[in-house]
PDB file of C-alpha atoms in Angstrom:
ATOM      1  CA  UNK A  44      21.336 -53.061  46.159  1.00 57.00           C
ATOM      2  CA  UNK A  45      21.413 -51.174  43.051  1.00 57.00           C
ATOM      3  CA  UNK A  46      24.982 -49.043  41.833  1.00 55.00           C
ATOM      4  CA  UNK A  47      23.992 -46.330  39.676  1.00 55.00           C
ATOM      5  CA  UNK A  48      27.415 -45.722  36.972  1.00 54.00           C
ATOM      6  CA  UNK A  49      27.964 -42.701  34.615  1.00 54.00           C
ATOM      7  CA  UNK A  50      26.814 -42.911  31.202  1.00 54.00           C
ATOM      8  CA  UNK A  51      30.289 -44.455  28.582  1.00 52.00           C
ATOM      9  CA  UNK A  52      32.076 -46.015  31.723  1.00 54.00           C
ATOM     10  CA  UNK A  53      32.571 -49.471  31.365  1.00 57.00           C
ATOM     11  CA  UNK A  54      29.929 -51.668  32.520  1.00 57.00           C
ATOM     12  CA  UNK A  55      27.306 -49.154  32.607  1.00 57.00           C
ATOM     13  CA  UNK A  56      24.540 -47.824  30.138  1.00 65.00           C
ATOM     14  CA  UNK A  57      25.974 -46.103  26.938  1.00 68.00           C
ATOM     15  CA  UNK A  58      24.737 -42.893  24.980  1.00 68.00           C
ATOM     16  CA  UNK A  59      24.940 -43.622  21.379  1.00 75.00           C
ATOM     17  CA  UNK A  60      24.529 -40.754  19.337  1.00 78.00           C
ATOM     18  CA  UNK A  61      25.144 -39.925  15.184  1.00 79.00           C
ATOM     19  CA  UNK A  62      28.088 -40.826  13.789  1.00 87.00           C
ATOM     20  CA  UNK A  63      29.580 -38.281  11.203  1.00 86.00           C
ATOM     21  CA  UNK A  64      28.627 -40.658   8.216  1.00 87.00           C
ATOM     22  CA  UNK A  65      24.935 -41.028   9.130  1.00 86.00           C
ATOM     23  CA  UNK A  66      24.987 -37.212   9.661  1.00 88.00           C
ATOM     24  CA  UNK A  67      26.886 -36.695   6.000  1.00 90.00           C
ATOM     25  CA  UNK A  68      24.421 -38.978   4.357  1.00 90.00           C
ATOM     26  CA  UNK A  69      21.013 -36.815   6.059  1.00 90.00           C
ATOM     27  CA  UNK A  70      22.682 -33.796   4.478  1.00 90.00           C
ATOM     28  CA  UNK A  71      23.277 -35.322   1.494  1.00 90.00           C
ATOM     29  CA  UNK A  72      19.483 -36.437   1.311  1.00 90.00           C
ATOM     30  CA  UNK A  73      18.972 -32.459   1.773  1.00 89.00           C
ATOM     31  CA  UNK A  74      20.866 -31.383  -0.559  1.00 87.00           C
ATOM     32  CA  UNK A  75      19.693 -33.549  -2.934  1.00 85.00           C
ATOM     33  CA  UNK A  76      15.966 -32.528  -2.346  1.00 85.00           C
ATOM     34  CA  UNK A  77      17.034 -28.974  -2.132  1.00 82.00           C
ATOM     35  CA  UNK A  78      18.758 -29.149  -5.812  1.00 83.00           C
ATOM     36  CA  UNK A  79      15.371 -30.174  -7.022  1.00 80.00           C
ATOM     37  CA  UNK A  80      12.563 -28.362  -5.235  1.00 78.00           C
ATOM     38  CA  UNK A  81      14.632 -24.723  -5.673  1.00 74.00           C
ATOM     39  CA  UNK A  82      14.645 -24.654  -9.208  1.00 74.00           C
ATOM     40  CA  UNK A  83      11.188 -25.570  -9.371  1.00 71.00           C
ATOM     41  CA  UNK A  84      10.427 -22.772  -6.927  1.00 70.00           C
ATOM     42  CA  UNK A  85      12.279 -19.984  -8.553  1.00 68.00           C
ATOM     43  CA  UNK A  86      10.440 -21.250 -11.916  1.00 67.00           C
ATOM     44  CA  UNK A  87       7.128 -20.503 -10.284  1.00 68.00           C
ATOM     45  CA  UNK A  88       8.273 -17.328  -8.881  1.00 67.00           C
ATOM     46  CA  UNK A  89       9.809 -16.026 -12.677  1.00 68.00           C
ATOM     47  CA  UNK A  90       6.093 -17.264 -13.887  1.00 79.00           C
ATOM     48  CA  UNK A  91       3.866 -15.304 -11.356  1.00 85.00           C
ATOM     49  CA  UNK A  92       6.604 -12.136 -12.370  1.00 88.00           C
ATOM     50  CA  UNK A  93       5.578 -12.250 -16.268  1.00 88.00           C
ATOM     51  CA  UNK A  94       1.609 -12.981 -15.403  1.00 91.00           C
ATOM     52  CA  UNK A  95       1.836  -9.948 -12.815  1.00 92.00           C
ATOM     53  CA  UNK A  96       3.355  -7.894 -15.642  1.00 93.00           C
ATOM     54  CA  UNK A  97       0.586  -8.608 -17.859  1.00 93.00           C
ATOM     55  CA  UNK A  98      -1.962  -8.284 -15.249  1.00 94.00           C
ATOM     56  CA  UNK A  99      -0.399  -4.375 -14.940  1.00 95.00           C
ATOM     57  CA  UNK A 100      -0.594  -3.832 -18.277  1.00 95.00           C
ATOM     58  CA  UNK A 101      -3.886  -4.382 -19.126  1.00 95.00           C
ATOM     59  CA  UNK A 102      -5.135  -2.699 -15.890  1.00 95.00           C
ATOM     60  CA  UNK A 103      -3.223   0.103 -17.368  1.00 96.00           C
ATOM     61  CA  UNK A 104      -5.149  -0.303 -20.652  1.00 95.00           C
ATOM     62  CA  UNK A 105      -8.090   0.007 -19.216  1.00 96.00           C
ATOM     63  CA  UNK A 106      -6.861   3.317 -17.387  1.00 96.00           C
ATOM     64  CA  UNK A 107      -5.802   4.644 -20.635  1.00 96.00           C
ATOM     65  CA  UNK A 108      -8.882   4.063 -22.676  1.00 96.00           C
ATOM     66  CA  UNK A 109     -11.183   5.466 -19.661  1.00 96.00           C
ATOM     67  CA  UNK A 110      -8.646   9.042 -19.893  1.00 96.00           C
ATOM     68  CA  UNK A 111      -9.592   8.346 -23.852  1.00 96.00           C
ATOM     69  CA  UNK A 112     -13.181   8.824 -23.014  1.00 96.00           C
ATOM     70  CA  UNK A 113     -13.275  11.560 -20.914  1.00 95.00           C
ATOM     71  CA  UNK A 114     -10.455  13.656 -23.620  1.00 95.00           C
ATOM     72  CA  UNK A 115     -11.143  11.998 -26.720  1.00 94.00           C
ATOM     73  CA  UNK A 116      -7.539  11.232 -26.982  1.00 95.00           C
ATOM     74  CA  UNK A 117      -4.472   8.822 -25.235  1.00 96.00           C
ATOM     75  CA  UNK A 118      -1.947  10.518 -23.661  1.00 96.00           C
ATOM     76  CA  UNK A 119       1.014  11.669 -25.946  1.00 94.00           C
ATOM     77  CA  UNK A 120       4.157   9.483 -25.406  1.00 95.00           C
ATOM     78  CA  UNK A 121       5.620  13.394 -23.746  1.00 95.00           C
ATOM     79  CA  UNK A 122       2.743  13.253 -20.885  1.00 94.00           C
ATOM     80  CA  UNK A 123       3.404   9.460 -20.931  1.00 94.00           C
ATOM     81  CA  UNK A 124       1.631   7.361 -17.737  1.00 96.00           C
ATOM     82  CA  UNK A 125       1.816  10.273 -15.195  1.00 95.00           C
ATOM     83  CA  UNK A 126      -0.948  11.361 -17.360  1.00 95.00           C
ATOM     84  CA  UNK A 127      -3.158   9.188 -15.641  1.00 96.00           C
ATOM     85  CA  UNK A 128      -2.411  10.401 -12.506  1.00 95.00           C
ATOM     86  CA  UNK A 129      -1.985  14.137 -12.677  1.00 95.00           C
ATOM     87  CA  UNK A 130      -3.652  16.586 -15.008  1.00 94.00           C
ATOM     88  CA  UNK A 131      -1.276  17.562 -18.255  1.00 93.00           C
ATOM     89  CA  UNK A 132      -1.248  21.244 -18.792  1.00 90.00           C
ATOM     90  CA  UNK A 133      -3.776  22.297 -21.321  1.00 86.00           C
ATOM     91  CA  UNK A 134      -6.181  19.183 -21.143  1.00 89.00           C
ATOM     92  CA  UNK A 135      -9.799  20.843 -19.657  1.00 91.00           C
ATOM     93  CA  UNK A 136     -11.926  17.586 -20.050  1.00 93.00           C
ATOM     94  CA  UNK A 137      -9.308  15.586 -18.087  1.00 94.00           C
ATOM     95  CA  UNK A 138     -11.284  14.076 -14.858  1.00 92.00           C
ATOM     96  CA  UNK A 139      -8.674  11.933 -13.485  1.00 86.00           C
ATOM     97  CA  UNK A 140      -7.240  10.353 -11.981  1.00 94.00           C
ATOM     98  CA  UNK A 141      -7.774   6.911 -13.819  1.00 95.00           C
ATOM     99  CA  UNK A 142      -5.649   5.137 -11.102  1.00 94.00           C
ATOM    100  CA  UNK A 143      -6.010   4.496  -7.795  1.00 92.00           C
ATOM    101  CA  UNK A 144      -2.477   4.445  -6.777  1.00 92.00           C
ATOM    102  CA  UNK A 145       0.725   5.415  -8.808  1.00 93.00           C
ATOM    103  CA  UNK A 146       1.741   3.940 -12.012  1.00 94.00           C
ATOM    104  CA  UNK A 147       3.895   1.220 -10.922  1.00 93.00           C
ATOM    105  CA  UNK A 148       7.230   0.173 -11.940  1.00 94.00           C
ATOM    106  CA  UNK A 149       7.183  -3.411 -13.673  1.00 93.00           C
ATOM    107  CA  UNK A 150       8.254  -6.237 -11.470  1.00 92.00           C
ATOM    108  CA  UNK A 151      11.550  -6.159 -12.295  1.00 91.00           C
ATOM    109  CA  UNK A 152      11.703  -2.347 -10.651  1.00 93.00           C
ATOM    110  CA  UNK A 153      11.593  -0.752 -14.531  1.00 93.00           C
ATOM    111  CA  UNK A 154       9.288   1.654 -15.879  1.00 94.00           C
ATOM    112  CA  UNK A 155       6.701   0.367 -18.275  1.00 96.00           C
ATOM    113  CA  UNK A 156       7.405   1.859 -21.841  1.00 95.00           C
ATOM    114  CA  UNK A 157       4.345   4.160 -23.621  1.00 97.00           C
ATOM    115  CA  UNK A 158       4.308   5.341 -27.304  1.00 96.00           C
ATOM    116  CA  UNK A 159       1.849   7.557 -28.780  1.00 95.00           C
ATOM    117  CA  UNK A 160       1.009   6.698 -31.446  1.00 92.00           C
ATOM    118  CA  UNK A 161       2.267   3.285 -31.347  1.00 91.00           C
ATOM    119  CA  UNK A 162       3.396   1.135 -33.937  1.00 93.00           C
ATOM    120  CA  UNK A 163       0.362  -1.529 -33.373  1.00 91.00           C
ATOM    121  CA  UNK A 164      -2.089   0.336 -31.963  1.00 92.00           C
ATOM    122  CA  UNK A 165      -3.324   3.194 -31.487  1.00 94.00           C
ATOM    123  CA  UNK A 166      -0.631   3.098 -28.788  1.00 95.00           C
ATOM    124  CA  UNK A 167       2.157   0.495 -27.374  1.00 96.00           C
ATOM    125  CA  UNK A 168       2.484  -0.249 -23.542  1.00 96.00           C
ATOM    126  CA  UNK A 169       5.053  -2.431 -22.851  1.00 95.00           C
ATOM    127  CA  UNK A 170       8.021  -3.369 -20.396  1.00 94.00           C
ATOM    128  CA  UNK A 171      11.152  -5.320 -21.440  1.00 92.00           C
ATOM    129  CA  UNK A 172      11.144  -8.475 -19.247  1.00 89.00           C
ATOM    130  CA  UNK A 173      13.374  -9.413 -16.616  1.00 88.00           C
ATOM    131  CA  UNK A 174      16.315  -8.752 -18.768  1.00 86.00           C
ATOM    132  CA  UNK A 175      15.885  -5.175 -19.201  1.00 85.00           C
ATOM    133  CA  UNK A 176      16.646  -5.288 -23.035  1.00 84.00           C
ATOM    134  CA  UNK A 177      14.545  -5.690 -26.522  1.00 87.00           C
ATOM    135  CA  UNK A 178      13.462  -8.756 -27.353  1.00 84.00           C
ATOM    136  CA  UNK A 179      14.601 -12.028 -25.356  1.00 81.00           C
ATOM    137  CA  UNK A 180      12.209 -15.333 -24.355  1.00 82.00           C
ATOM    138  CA  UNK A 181      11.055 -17.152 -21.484  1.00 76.00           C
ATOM    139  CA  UNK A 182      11.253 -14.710 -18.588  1.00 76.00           C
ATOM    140  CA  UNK A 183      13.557 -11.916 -20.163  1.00 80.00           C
ATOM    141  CA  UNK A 184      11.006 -11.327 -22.641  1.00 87.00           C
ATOM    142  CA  UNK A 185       8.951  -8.564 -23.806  1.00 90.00           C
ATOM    143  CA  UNK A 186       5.451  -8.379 -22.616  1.00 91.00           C
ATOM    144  CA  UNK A 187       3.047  -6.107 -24.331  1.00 92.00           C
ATOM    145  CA  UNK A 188      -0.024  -4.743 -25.000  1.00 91.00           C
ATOM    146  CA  UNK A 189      -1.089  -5.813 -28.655  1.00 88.00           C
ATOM    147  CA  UNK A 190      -0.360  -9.346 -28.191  1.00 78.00           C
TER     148      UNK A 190
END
């Protein structure tokens, strides 16, 4: 005849589970892998920011020099972008608007900057970076539309 025990007591099967060393070594191996795969990540995500930036930019460039067509003229820096969306006062040949949606906001949540008549171009179009500020490199900075 068979005598079924409790799991741990003596003489009968035993439940082994991790000890806190084996546990503190897995988390370890995470932590480890996490230190290495996050910066790589947020790298990527900084990257995708700037290319989505100049992406806008020249979609916005393209808006501006159809309103150019249709007035003969950019926008002065005073009507700015919301010309492209809304008819300035005074302008009869305007047949906007030139974008589908609204002008959006830079992908750091900043307005993009317009200047009539720019200092490169006809006119500049640009947003500061991630930074906010003038100048700056890598991600923070400037991305614009004569380079």
């Amino acid at each position: 005849m068979k005598t079924i025990t409790r799991c741990g007591r003596a003489g009968g099967p035993r439940q082994r589970g991790f000890t806190l060393l084996e546990l503190l070594v897995v988390m370890l191996i995470i932590g480890l892998l996490a230190g290495y795969v996050a910066p790589q990540y947020f790298k990527q995500v900084g990257k995708s920011e700037v290319k989505t930036a100049r992406a806008q930019i020249e979609a916005l460039g393209k808006a501006l020099d159809q309103y150019r067509l249709d007035t003969g003229h950019y926008p002065s820096t005073e009507q700015g972008l919301a010309a492209l969306m809304a008819k300035p006062a005074n302008e009869t040949k305007w047949d906007g608007p030139y974008l589908k949606k609204a002008v959006p906001a830079d992908p750091w949540g900043t307005a993009y900057q317009y200047k009539r008549p720019g200092e490169h171009g006809e006119y500049d179009l640009w947003s500061f970076g991630k930074d906010g500020q003038a100048g700056g490199t890598d991600e923070a900075a400037d991305i614009n539309s004569w380079e």
